[in-house]
Amino acid sequence: MSDRRPGQSRLNLGLLLACIGLWSFASSPDALGGRAPSAGQGEDPPAIRQQDAPFQLPFGLPPGPSSWLLIQPYGNTVFAYRQRTSMYASGQGLHFGLDLAARCGTPVEAIGDGTVVEVDSAAHGAGPHNLMINHPNGFASFYGHLLERPTLRPGQVVQAGQQVALSGDPDGTCTSRPHLHLEIRDAPSHRHAYNPIPLINADWNRIALAGGTPLSFEQTLEAPQTWQSLYDQPDVTFGGHLLNAYDSAWPPER
Amino acid sequence: MTLAVLLATGLGSCDFSQTAPDDTLPSFSPQTPSVAPPVAAKPTSAATQAQGTTVPVRTATPPSAPHQLTTGGCCVRPFWGPDSASVYFLDRPPGDPLGIYRVDLEGSPPALVERGAAAFSQDMNWMAIQAGGAIAIVDRVSGDRWMVPSQGRMVRFSPDADWVTWQVQSSNVANLDRRRWSLWLGAPNSRDITSPLGGFGGGFIGWGPSESALLFTGRREIDGPVGLWRSSIDGDHVEMLIQAEGIRGSLVSPGGGWVALTVAFSGDQSLDGLWLVSTTGGQAFKLPQFGAYRWRREGQLLVIPLENGRTPIRLVQVDARDGRIAELTLADGAIPAISDNTWDVSPDGRWLVYQSGTDGNLWLLRLPGGTESP
């Protein structure tokens, strides 16, 4: 069991936001998590409280079966837990981005104004092609599993909503698992990843209303309600220790 | 009001469009093919696109407001008991043991019913638990237990708990289309197991009517056609029910007669969307709505349309047997937000439990349009 708690991990993001004067962290939707006192049904939904989120969606079309769908959220997903010591080991065992399924060739848009800093960096994975944009608010956005090498060059300035790439498939087939892997990191170091959900202005609980089963996060049997929602997930420090090295967990590992 | 329903069969597509007065429910009568389709039902772009609108369903009781079942932001993954009188979840409240807790429909304080984590059969007479690195099946009536030779893989109970199944798949193949899987099954209290079928991509999704068939998605051969399939339990007789790329989110109806599934990113927008497929042959049609879905009863699907967050959450009911599509009347703002697509319908179809997207608690809503009982 990790000694990091959601409150601690959120503090990092909160400090960053406070430093750049964007957001009063006290009103973050992340406060929904854990065993906070019941807020009641009359409280503003996340969509309203997210109105100051600094970024926009990476696709121009609304979600749907022909445009894009959220297929794996950020954080302590069951899928990531089962690969915590392999695919996701470098990200402390968590899925450190959002997976948004989309047909190959779907235009990907910059989630905010910024400057291209890396194209096809081998250091960040998420092949076959990827793109990193630094934003003036202290964040960076990373776009992975792109169909082709972006035509942008490091140093090039982009605007929010500008097409910057085409979505692809990590397996290169465009039928296996075509999707965009989207991360939000700190800039310029890119050493930390943050949950994009509270940082992108969208009603993610509505976006998650697709398909026949709930989103699924791994539960530690020490504290089964920990990190169990889209909004309540810890920050990641690349190269840090596993956050989900649980003694016992549910569902079973295989 | 037009309701065009796509019925894609090997015999060709049929258009069941009809006009109905605004105060009546739209309906259609799927025609049963006079002979079995010579090939699998295959959605085609030439098929009629469904364009139905919906009308409020008549309710015997006024729409009710939901009421809160739990407090303190609890809990995730709720599931119903077989009598539709209790909601269960895994929790470890401060100062209390880890276990499966139950609340009744009045929102009683959670009561511990089983220590530890477990997955249950639908009648809750059996449960699967972790035992060391293995999975054990426990008869909750007698207390007897058996170890399942699944090498720690989680098992699923068949609807009548006559079988347990688990799936083994290659872990060293990234390409999902080429990932091989095999299904294993056995009686819950026996070590006699068999692997009747396997495939590539997709996997086992559930049981056909009366546990007489196995349903799965993907390919039988690595470069073969992809779709939804039905197999005899011994694996000797396999047939394709629908051929389509991009199948996901398959959900088998309580009685096994239907599968709700999503076709996404197929390259043909007329095919992309939410489909209902009969598991007994011939019928497959695309719904005019797309979103989150759960079975309410056999052949009756509830859909929460995927819509802009500024609009209230709606519930649409689809009857696969006669094609009726109706919007259930909810109290204004009855469901402000649902967290993480976490909602489920009681086995008797009368109640919906959901995790609130505003407070994380479980809330209960009485569904309109159901069979009213005292």
PDB file of N, CA, C and O in Angstrom, chain B residues 290-355:
ATOM      1  N   PHE B 290     -27.697   6.725 -28.768  1.00  0.00           N
ATOM      2  CA  PHE B 290     -26.412   6.152 -28.354  1.00  0.00           C
ATOM      3  C   PHE B 290     -26.043   6.723 -26.996  1.00  0.00           C
ATOM      4  O   PHE B 290     -26.297   7.892 -26.720  1.00  0.00           O
ATOM      5  N   GLY B 291     -25.452   5.905 -26.172  1.00  0.00           N
ATOM      6  CA  GLY B 291     -25.025   6.398 -24.864  1.00  0.00           C
ATOM      7  C   GLY B 291     -24.697   5.247 -23.942  1.00  0.00           C
ATOM      8  O   GLY B 291     -24.097   4.259 -24.361  1.00  0.00           O
ATOM      9  N   ALA B 292     -25.088   5.404 -22.680  1.00  0.00           N
ATOM     10  CA  ALA B 292     -24.879   4.353 -21.682  1.00  0.00           C
ATOM     11  C   ALA B 292     -26.124   3.486 -21.635  1.00  0.00           C
ATOM     12  O   ALA B 292     -27.235   3.989 -21.772  1.00  0.00           O
ATOM     13  N   TYR B 293     -25.942   2.205 -21.415  1.00  0.00           N
ATOM     14  CA  TYR B 293     -27.092   1.311 -21.479  1.00  0.00           C
ATOM     15  C   TYR B 293     -26.968   0.182 -20.464  1.00  0.00           C
ATOM     16  O   TYR B 293     -25.875  -0.252 -20.111  1.00  0.00           O
ATOM     17  N   ARG B 294     -28.170  -0.232 -19.983  1.00  0.00           N
ATOM     18  CA  ARG B 294     -28.296  -1.386 -19.092  1.00  0.00           C
ATOM     19  C   ARG B 294     -29.614  -2.084 -19.425  1.00  0.00           C
ATOM     20  O   ARG B 294     -30.577  -1.438 -19.821  1.00  0.00           O
ATOM     21  N   TRP B 295     -29.666  -3.370 -19.205  1.00  0.00           N
ATOM     22  CA  TRP B 295     -30.912  -4.104 -19.387  1.00  0.00           C
ATOM     23  C   TRP B 295     -31.814  -3.879 -18.184  1.00  0.00           C
ATOM     24  O   TRP B 295     -31.367  -3.965 -17.034  1.00  0.00           O
ATOM     25  N   ARG B 296     -33.078  -3.590 -18.471  1.00  0.00           N
ATOM     26  CA  ARG B 296     -34.055  -3.460 -17.392  1.00  0.00           C
ATOM     27  C   ARG B 296     -34.722  -4.802 -17.106  1.00  0.00           C
ATOM     28  O   ARG B 296     -34.895  -5.190 -15.966  1.00  0.00           O
ATOM     29  N   ARG B 297     -35.127  -5.426 -18.150  1.00  0.00           N
ATOM     30  CA  ARG B 297     -35.710  -6.766 -18.088  1.00  0.00           C
ATOM     31  C   ARG B 297     -35.285  -7.487 -19.366  1.00  0.00           C
ATOM     32  O   ARG B 297     -34.631  -6.900 -20.216  1.00  0.00           O
ATOM     33  N   GLU B 298     -35.694  -8.734 -19.509  1.00  0.00           N
ATOM     34  CA  GLU B 298     -35.387  -9.444 -20.742  1.00  0.00           C
ATOM     35  C   GLU B 298     -35.989  -8.687 -21.932  1.00  0.00           C
ATOM     36  O   GLU B 298     -37.198  -8.406 -21.970  1.00  0.00           O
ATOM     37  N   GLY B 299     -35.131  -8.315 -22.869  1.00  0.00           N
ATOM     38  CA  GLY B 299     -35.602  -7.628 -24.061  1.00  0.00           C
ATOM     39  C   GLY B 299     -35.942  -6.164 -23.867  1.00  0.00           C
ATOM     40  O   GLY B 299     -36.432  -5.527 -24.801  1.00  0.00           O
ATOM     41  N   GLN B 300     -35.688  -5.608 -22.719  1.00  0.00           N
ATOM     42  CA  GLN B 300     -36.035  -4.207 -22.456  1.00  0.00           C
ATOM     43  C   GLN B 300     -34.786  -3.471 -21.963  1.00  0.00           C
ATOM     44  O   GLN B 300     -34.288  -3.749 -20.876  1.00  0.00           O
ATOM     45  N   LEU B 301     -34.322  -2.551 -22.791  1.00  0.00           N
ATOM     46  CA  LEU B 301     -33.055  -1.866 -22.530  1.00  0.00           C
ATOM     47  C   LEU B 301     -33.311  -0.428 -22.110  1.00  0.00           C
ATOM     48  O   LEU B 301     -34.183   0.252 -22.670  1.00  0.00           O
ATOM     49  N   LEU B 302     -32.551   0.039 -21.127  1.00  0.00           N
ATOM     50  CA  LEU B 302     -32.562   1.451 -20.762  1.00  0.00           C
ATOM     51  C   LEU B 302     -31.312   2.111 -21.335  1.00  0.00           C
ATOM     52  O   LEU B 302     -30.216   1.556 -21.253  1.00  0.00           O
ATOM     53  N   VAL B 303     -31.500   3.286 -21.902  1.00  0.00           N
ATOM     54  CA  VAL B 303     -30.390   4.034 -22.481  1.00  0.00           C
ATOM     55  C   VAL B 303     -30.385   5.440 -21.890  1.00  0.00           C
ATOM     56  O   VAL B 303     -31.432   6.091 -21.813  1.00  0.00           O
ATOM     57  N   ILE B 304     -29.219   5.889 -21.472  1.00  0.00           N
ATOM     58  CA  ILE B 304     -29.020   7.303 -21.139  1.00  0.00           C
ATOM     59  C   ILE B 304     -28.296   7.913 -22.326  1.00  0.00           C
ATOM     60  O   ILE B 304     -27.115   7.625 -22.555  1.00  0.00           O
ATOM     61  N   PRO B 305     -28.990   8.699 -23.128  1.00  0.00           N
ATOM     62  CA  PRO B 305     -28.337   9.236 -24.323  1.00  0.00           C
ATOM     63  C   PRO B 305     -27.109  10.080 -23.963  1.00  0.00           C
ATOM     64  O   PRO B 305     -27.117  10.826 -22.980  1.00  0.00           O
ATOM     65  N   LEU B 306     -26.075   9.906 -24.766  1.00  0.00           N
ATOM     66  CA  LEU B 306     -24.850  10.694 -24.595  1.00  0.00           C
ATOM     67  C   LEU B 306     -25.115  12.085 -25.156  1.00  0.00           C
ATOM     68  O   LEU B 306     -25.189  12.275 -26.371  1.00  0.00           O
ATOM     69  N   GLU B 307     -25.277  13.035 -24.271  1.00  0.00           N
ATOM     70  CA  GLU B 307     -25.674  14.380 -24.668  1.00  0.00           C
ATOM     71  C   GLU B 307     -24.831  15.406 -23.936  1.00  0.00           C
ATOM     72  O   GLU B 307     -24.121  15.096 -22.985  1.00  0.00           O
ATOM     73  N   ASN B 308     -24.986  16.630 -24.376  1.00  0.00           N
ATOM     74  CA  ASN B 308     -24.279  17.743 -23.766  1.00  0.00           C
ATOM     75  C   ASN B 308     -24.626  17.845 -22.278  1.00  0.00           C
ATOM     76  O   ASN B 308     -25.771  17.653 -21.889  1.00  0.00           O
ATOM     77  N   GLY B 309     -23.650  18.161 -21.476  1.00  0.00           N
ATOM     78  CA  GLY B 309     -23.854  18.240 -20.043  1.00  0.00           C
ATOM     79  C   GLY B 309     -24.819  19.312 -19.599  1.00  0.00           C
ATOM     80  O   GLY B 309     -25.219  19.342 -18.429  1.00  0.00           O
ATOM     81  N   ARG B 310     -25.201  20.215 -20.481  1.00  0.00           N
ATOM     82  CA  ARG B 310     -26.126  21.267 -20.079  1.00  0.00           C
ATOM     83  C   ARG B 310     -27.573  20.783 -20.104  1.00  0.00           C
ATOM     84  O   ARG B 310     -28.470  21.482 -19.668  1.00  0.00           O
ATOM     85  N   THR B 311     -27.790  19.615 -20.670  1.00  0.00           N
ATOM     86  CA  THR B 311     -29.144  19.086 -20.720  1.00  0.00           C
ATOM     87  C   THR B 311     -29.327  18.078 -19.588  1.00  0.00           C
ATOM     88  O   THR B 311     -28.378  17.411 -19.177  1.00  0.00           O
ATOM     89  N   PRO B 312     -30.569  17.969 -19.070  1.00  0.00           N
ATOM     90  CA  PRO B 312     -30.798  16.983 -18.004  1.00  0.00           C
ATOM     91  C   PRO B 312     -30.560  15.567 -18.501  1.00  0.00           C
ATOM     92  O   PRO B 312     -30.749  15.273 -19.686  1.00  0.00           O
ATOM     93  N   ILE B 313     -30.170  14.718 -17.585  1.00  0.00           N
ATOM     94  CA  ILE B 313     -30.015  13.315 -17.931  1.00  0.00           C
ATOM     95  C   ILE B 313     -31.386  12.731 -18.244  1.00  0.00           C
ATOM     96  O   ILE B 313     -32.349  12.917 -17.499  1.00  0.00           O
ATOM     97  N   ARG B 314     -31.479  12.039 -19.378  1.00  0.00           N
ATOM     98  CA  ARG B 314     -32.737  11.415 -19.794  1.00  0.00           C
ATOM     99  C   ARG B 314     -32.591   9.898 -19.759  1.00  0.00           C
ATOM    100  O   ARG B 314     -31.481   9.365 -19.865  1.00  0.00           O
ATOM    101  N   LEU B 315     -33.711   9.235 -19.634  1.00  0.00           N
ATOM    102  CA  LEU B 315     -33.749   7.777 -19.697  1.00  0.00           C
ATOM    103  C   LEU B 315     -34.689   7.365 -20.817  1.00  0.00           C
ATOM    104  O   LEU B 315     -35.844   7.789 -20.858  1.00  0.00           O
ATOM    105  N   VAL B 316     -34.184   6.549 -21.711  1.00  0.00           N
ATOM    106  CA  VAL B 316     -34.981   6.063 -22.827  1.00  0.00           C
ATOM    107  C   VAL B 316     -35.084   4.542 -22.700  1.00  0.00           C
ATOM    108  O   VAL B 316     -34.098   3.871 -22.402  1.00  0.00           O
ATOM    109  N   GLN B 317     -36.267   4.045 -22.902  1.00  0.00           N
ATOM    110  CA  GLN B 317     -36.510   2.611 -22.786  1.00  0.00           C
ATOM    111  C   GLN B 317     -36.800   2.019 -24.158  1.00  0.00           C
ATOM    112  O   GLN B 317     -37.643   2.544 -24.891  1.00  0.00           O
ATOM    113  N   VAL B 318     -36.108   0.958 -24.487  1.00  0.00           N
ATOM    114  CA  VAL B 318     -36.265   0.308 -25.778  1.00  0.00           C
ATOM    115  C   VAL B 318     -36.732  -1.122 -25.549  1.00  0.00           C
ATOM    116  O   VAL B 318     -36.133  -1.848 -24.746  1.00  0.00           O
ATOM    117  N   ASP B 319     -37.796  -1.483 -26.219  1.00  0.00           N
ATOM    118  CA  ASP B 319     -38.278  -2.857 -26.137  1.00  0.00           C
ATOM    119  C   ASP B 319     -37.868  -3.589 -27.403  1.00  0.00           C
ATOM    120  O   ASP B 319     -38.387  -3.308 -28.490  1.00  0.00           O
ATOM    121  N   ALA B 320     -36.929  -4.485 -27.248  1.00  0.00           N
ATOM    122  CA  ALA B 320     -36.397  -5.179 -28.423  1.00  0.00           C
ATOM    123  C   ALA B 320     -37.435  -6.084 -29.064  1.00  0.00           C
ATOM    124  O   ALA B 320     -37.342  -6.400 -30.249  1.00  0.00           O
ATOM    125  N   ARG B 321     -38.429  -6.493 -28.303  1.00  0.00           N
ATOM    126  CA  ARG B 321     -39.381  -7.473 -28.831  1.00  0.00           C
ATOM    127  C   ARG B 321     -40.393  -6.839 -29.775  1.00  0.00           C
ATOM    128  O   ARG B 321     -40.807  -7.428 -30.750  1.00  0.00           O
ATOM    129  N   ASP B 322     -40.830  -5.617 -29.450  1.00  0.00           N
ATOM    130  CA  ASP B 322     -41.837  -5.013 -30.328  1.00  0.00           C
ATOM    131  C   ASP B 322     -41.403  -3.658 -30.867  1.00  0.00           C
ATOM    132  O   ASP B 322     -42.165  -2.988 -31.556  1.00  0.00           O
ATOM    133  N   GLY B 323     -40.192  -3.252 -30.547  1.00  0.00           N
ATOM    134  CA  GLY B 323     -39.646  -2.040 -31.131  1.00  0.00           C
ATOM    135  C   GLY B 323     -40.078  -0.748 -30.483  1.00  0.00           C
ATOM    136  O   GLY B 323     -39.712   0.332 -30.951  1.00  0.00           O
ATOM    137  N   ARG B 324     -40.831  -0.804 -29.410  1.00  0.00           N
ATOM    138  CA  ARG B 324     -41.262   0.448 -28.789  1.00  0.00           C
ATOM    139  C   ARG B 324     -40.068   1.179 -28.184  1.00  0.00           C
ATOM    140  O   ARG B 324     -39.219   0.583 -27.527  1.00  0.00           O
ATOM    141  N   ILE B 325     -40.029   2.457 -28.417  1.00  0.00           N
ATOM    142  CA  ILE B 325     -39.012   3.313 -27.818  1.00  0.00           C
ATOM    143  C   ILE B 325     -39.740   4.424 -27.085  1.00  0.00           C
ATOM    144  O   ILE B 325     -40.577   5.119 -27.672  1.00  0.00           O
ATOM    145  N   ALA B 326     -39.464   4.589 -25.815  1.00  0.00           N
ATOM    146  CA  ALA B 326     -40.192   5.579 -25.029  1.00  0.00           C
ATOM    147  C   ALA B 326     -39.233   6.279 -24.086  1.00  0.00           C
ATOM    148  O   ALA B 326     -38.311   5.663 -23.541  1.00  0.00           O
ATOM    149  N   GLU B 327     -39.447   7.570 -23.907  1.00  0.00           N
ATOM    150  CA  GLU B 327     -38.669   8.295 -22.907  1.00  0.00           C
ATOM    151  C   GLU B 327     -39.399   8.214 -21.584  1.00  0.00           C
ATOM    152  O   GLU B 327     -40.586   8.539 -21.486  1.00  0.00           O
ATOM    153  N   LEU B 328     -38.685   7.775 -20.566  1.00  0.00           N
ATOM    154  CA  LEU B 328     -39.294   7.671 -19.245  1.00  0.00           C
ATOM    155  C   LEU B 328     -39.357   9.055 -18.619  1.00  0.00           C
ATOM    156  O   LEU B 328     -38.393   9.816 -18.657  1.00  0.00           O
ATOM    157  N   THR B 329     -40.493   9.358 -18.044  1.00  0.00           N
ATOM    158  CA  THR B 329     -40.675  10.671 -17.445  1.00  0.00           C
ATOM    159  C   THR B 329     -40.021  10.702 -16.071  1.00  0.00           C
ATOM    160  O   THR B 329     -40.363   9.921 -15.191  1.00  0.00           O
ATOM    161  N   LEU B 330     -39.085  11.605 -15.928  1.00  0.00           N
ATOM    162  CA  LEU B 330     -38.391  11.767 -14.649  1.00  0.00           C
ATOM    163  C   LEU B 330     -38.766  13.104 -14.040  1.00  0.00           C
ATOM    164  O   LEU B 330     -39.123  14.055 -14.755  1.00  0.00           O
ATOM    165  N   ALA B 331     -38.701  13.179 -12.734  1.00  0.00           N
ATOM    166  CA  ALA B 331     -38.885  14.464 -12.077  1.00  0.00           C
ATOM    167  C   ALA B 331     -37.798  15.420 -12.559  1.00  0.00           C
ATOM    168  O   ALA B 331     -36.706  15.007 -12.942  1.00  0.00           O
ATOM    169  N   ASP B 332     -38.111  16.700 -12.559  1.00  0.00           N
ATOM    170  CA  ASP B 332     -37.161  17.683 -13.057  1.00  0.00           C
ATOM    171  C   ASP B 332     -35.808  17.537 -12.358  1.00  0.00           C
ATOM    172  O   ASP B 332     -35.718  17.573 -11.134  1.00  0.00           O
ATOM    173  N   GLY B 333     -34.767  17.391 -13.142  1.00  0.00           N
ATOM    174  CA  GLY B 333     -33.432  17.282 -12.574  1.00  0.00           C
ATOM    175  C   GLY B 333     -33.264  16.088 -11.667  1.00  0.00           C
ATOM    176  O   GLY B 333     -32.448  16.115 -10.740  1.00  0.00           O
ATOM    177  N   ALA B 334     -34.018  15.025 -11.940  1.00  0.00           N
ATOM    178  CA  ALA B 334     -34.013  13.871 -11.031  1.00  0.00           C
ATOM    179  C   ALA B 334     -32.618  13.306 -10.836  1.00  0.00           C
ATOM    180  O   ALA B 334     -32.248  12.908  -9.737  1.00  0.00           O
ATOM    181  N   ILE B 335     -31.856  13.267 -11.910  1.00  0.00           N
ATOM    182  CA  ILE B 335     -30.491  12.733 -11.813  1.00  0.00           C
ATOM    183  C   ILE B 335     -29.542  13.842 -12.257  1.00  0.00           C
ATOM    184  O   ILE B 335     -29.305  14.019 -13.450  1.00  0.00           O
ATOM    185  N   PRO B 336     -28.983  14.618 -11.315  1.00  0.00           N
ATOM    186  CA  PRO B 336     -28.111  15.726 -11.713  1.00  0.00           C
ATOM    187  C   PRO B 336     -26.847  15.268 -12.424  1.00  0.00           C
ATOM    188  O   PRO B 336     -26.433  15.869 -13.414  1.00  0.00           O
ATOM    189  N   ALA B 337     -26.244  14.211 -11.928  1.00  0.00           N
ATOM    190  CA  ALA B 337     -24.996  13.727 -12.537  1.00  0.00           C
ATOM    191  C   ALA B 337     -24.738  12.316 -12.046  1.00  0.00           C
ATOM    192  O   ALA B 337     -25.019  11.992 -10.893  1.00  0.00           O
ATOM    193  N   ILE B 338     -24.205  11.495 -12.922  1.00  0.00           N
ATOM    194  CA  ILE B 338     -23.830  10.129 -12.575  1.00  0.00           C
ATOM    195  C   ILE B 338     -22.317  10.021 -12.663  1.00  0.00           C
ATOM    196  O   ILE B 338     -21.709  10.443 -13.647  1.00  0.00           O
ATOM    197  N   SER B 339     -21.721   9.461 -11.642  1.00  0.00           N
ATOM    198  CA  SER B 339     -20.272   9.336 -11.591  1.00  0.00           C
ATOM    199  C   SER B 339     -19.816   8.090 -12.337  1.00  0.00           C
ATOM    200  O   SER B 339     -20.312   6.984 -12.081  1.00  0.00           O
ATOM    201  N   ASP B 340     -18.896   8.279 -13.259  1.00  0.00           N
ATOM    202  CA  ASP B 340     -18.146   7.159 -13.834  1.00  0.00           C
ATOM    203  C   ASP B 340     -19.045   6.091 -14.471  1.00  0.00           C
ATOM    204  O   ASP B 340     -18.707   4.917 -14.451  1.00  0.00           O
ATOM    205  N   ASN B 341     -20.181   6.505 -15.014  1.00  0.00           N
ATOM    206  CA  ASN B 341     -21.100   5.548 -15.657  1.00  0.00           C
ATOM    207  C   ASN B 341     -21.520   4.449 -14.691  1.00  0.00           C
ATOM    208  O   ASN B 341     -21.755   3.306 -15.074  1.00  0.00           O
ATOM    209  N   THR B 342     -21.625   4.792 -13.411  1.00  0.00           N
ATOM    210  CA  THR B 342     -21.975   3.818 -12.381  1.00  0.00           C
ATOM    211  C   THR B 342     -23.471   3.880 -12.105  1.00  0.00           C
ATOM    212  O   THR B 342     -23.950   4.769 -11.391  1.00  0.00           O
ATOM    213  N   TRP B 343     -24.215   2.963 -12.693  1.00  0.00           N
ATOM    214  CA  TRP B 343     -25.641   2.850 -12.439  1.00  0.00           C
ATOM    215  C   TRP B 343     -26.078   1.440 -12.794  1.00  0.00           C
ATOM    216  O   TRP B 343     -25.442   0.768 -13.606  1.00  0.00           O
ATOM    217  N   ASP B 344     -27.132   0.983 -12.170  1.00  0.00           N
ATOM    218  CA  ASP B 344     -27.569  -0.386 -12.396  1.00  0.00           C
ATOM    219  C   ASP B 344     -29.059  -0.491 -12.084  1.00  0.00           C
ATOM    220  O   ASP B 344     -29.583   0.273 -11.260  1.00  0.00           O
ATOM    221  N   VAL B 345     -29.710  -1.418 -12.729  1.00  0.00           N
ATOM    222  CA  VAL B 345     -31.156  -1.600 -12.591  1.00  0.00           C
ATOM    223  C   VAL B 345     -31.419  -2.865 -11.776  1.00  0.00           C
ATOM    224  O   VAL B 345     -30.731  -3.883 -11.936  1.00  0.00           O
ATOM    225  N   SER B 346     -32.421  -2.790 -10.891  1.00  0.00           N
ATOM    226  CA  SER B 346     -32.737  -3.937 -10.051  1.00  0.00           C
ATOM    227  C   SER B 346     -33.251  -5.096 -10.906  1.00  0.00           C
ATOM    228  O   SER B 346     -33.811  -4.886 -11.981  1.00  0.00           O
ATOM    229  N   PRO B 347     -33.085  -6.325 -10.425  1.00  0.00           N
ATOM    230  CA  PRO B 347     -33.533  -7.482 -11.217  1.00  0.00           C
ATOM    231  C   PRO B 347     -35.018  -7.437 -11.560  1.00  0.00           C
ATOM    232  O   PRO B 347     -35.415  -7.955 -12.613  1.00  0.00           O
ATOM    233  N   ASP B 348     -35.833  -6.815 -10.709  1.00  0.00           N
ATOM    234  CA  ASP B 348     -37.257  -6.737 -11.036  1.00  0.00           C
ATOM    235  C   ASP B 348     -37.585  -5.548 -11.935  1.00  0.00           C
ATOM    236  O   ASP B 348     -38.747  -5.336 -12.302  1.00  0.00           O
ATOM    237  N   GLY B 349     -36.571  -4.782 -12.310  1.00  0.00           N
ATOM    238  CA  GLY B 349     -36.768  -3.692 -13.254  1.00  0.00           C
ATOM    239  C   GLY B 349     -37.444  -2.458 -12.683  1.00  0.00           C
ATOM    240  O   GLY B 349     -37.789  -1.546 -13.434  1.00  0.00           O
ATOM    241  N   ARG B 350     -37.600  -2.393 -11.385  1.00  0.00           N
ATOM    242  CA  ARG B 350     -38.367  -1.282 -10.803  1.00  0.00           C
ATOM    243  C   ARG B 350     -37.494  -0.158 -10.288  1.00  0.00           C
ATOM    244  O   ARG B 350     -37.980   0.945 -10.066  1.00  0.00           O
ATOM    245  N   TRP B 351     -36.219  -0.421 -10.053  1.00  0.00           N
ATOM    246  CA  TRP B 351     -35.370   0.552  -9.389  1.00  0.00           C
ATOM    247  C   TRP B 351     -34.067   0.757 -10.146  1.00  0.00           C
ATOM    248  O   TRP B 351     -33.545  -0.170 -10.763  1.00  0.00           O
ATOM    249  N   LEU B 352     -33.563   1.951 -10.038  1.00  0.00           N
ATOM    250  CA  LEU B 352     -32.253   2.270 -10.601  1.00  0.00           C
ATOM    251  C   LEU B 352     -31.393   2.839  -9.487  1.00  0.00           C
ATOM    252  O   LEU B 352     -31.809   3.784  -8.794  1.00  0.00           O
ATOM    253  N   VAL B 353     -30.240   2.257  -9.278  1.00  0.00           N
ATOM    254  CA  VAL B 353     -29.284   2.813  -8.326  1.00  0.00           C
ATOM    255  C   VAL B 353     -28.148   3.444  -9.115  1.00  0.00           C
ATOM    256  O   VAL B 353     -27.742   2.927 -10.159  1.00  0.00           O
ATOM    257  N   TYR B 354     -27.687   4.600  -8.665  1.00  0.00           N
ATOM    258  CA  TYR B 354     -26.569   5.245  -9.341  1.00  0.00           C
ATOM    259  C   TYR B 354     -25.670   5.911  -8.314  1.00  0.00           C
ATOM    260  O   TYR B 354     -26.097   6.245  -7.201  1.00  0.00           O
ATOM    261  N   GLN B 355     -24.423   6.090  -8.719  1.00  0.00           N
ATOM    262  CA  GLN B 355     -23.500   6.856  -7.884  1.00  0.00           C
ATOM    263  C   GLN B 355     -23.540   8.297  -8.347  1.00  0.00           C
ATOM    264  O   GLN B 355     -23.307   8.591  -9.525  1.00  0.00           O
TER     265      GLN B 355
END
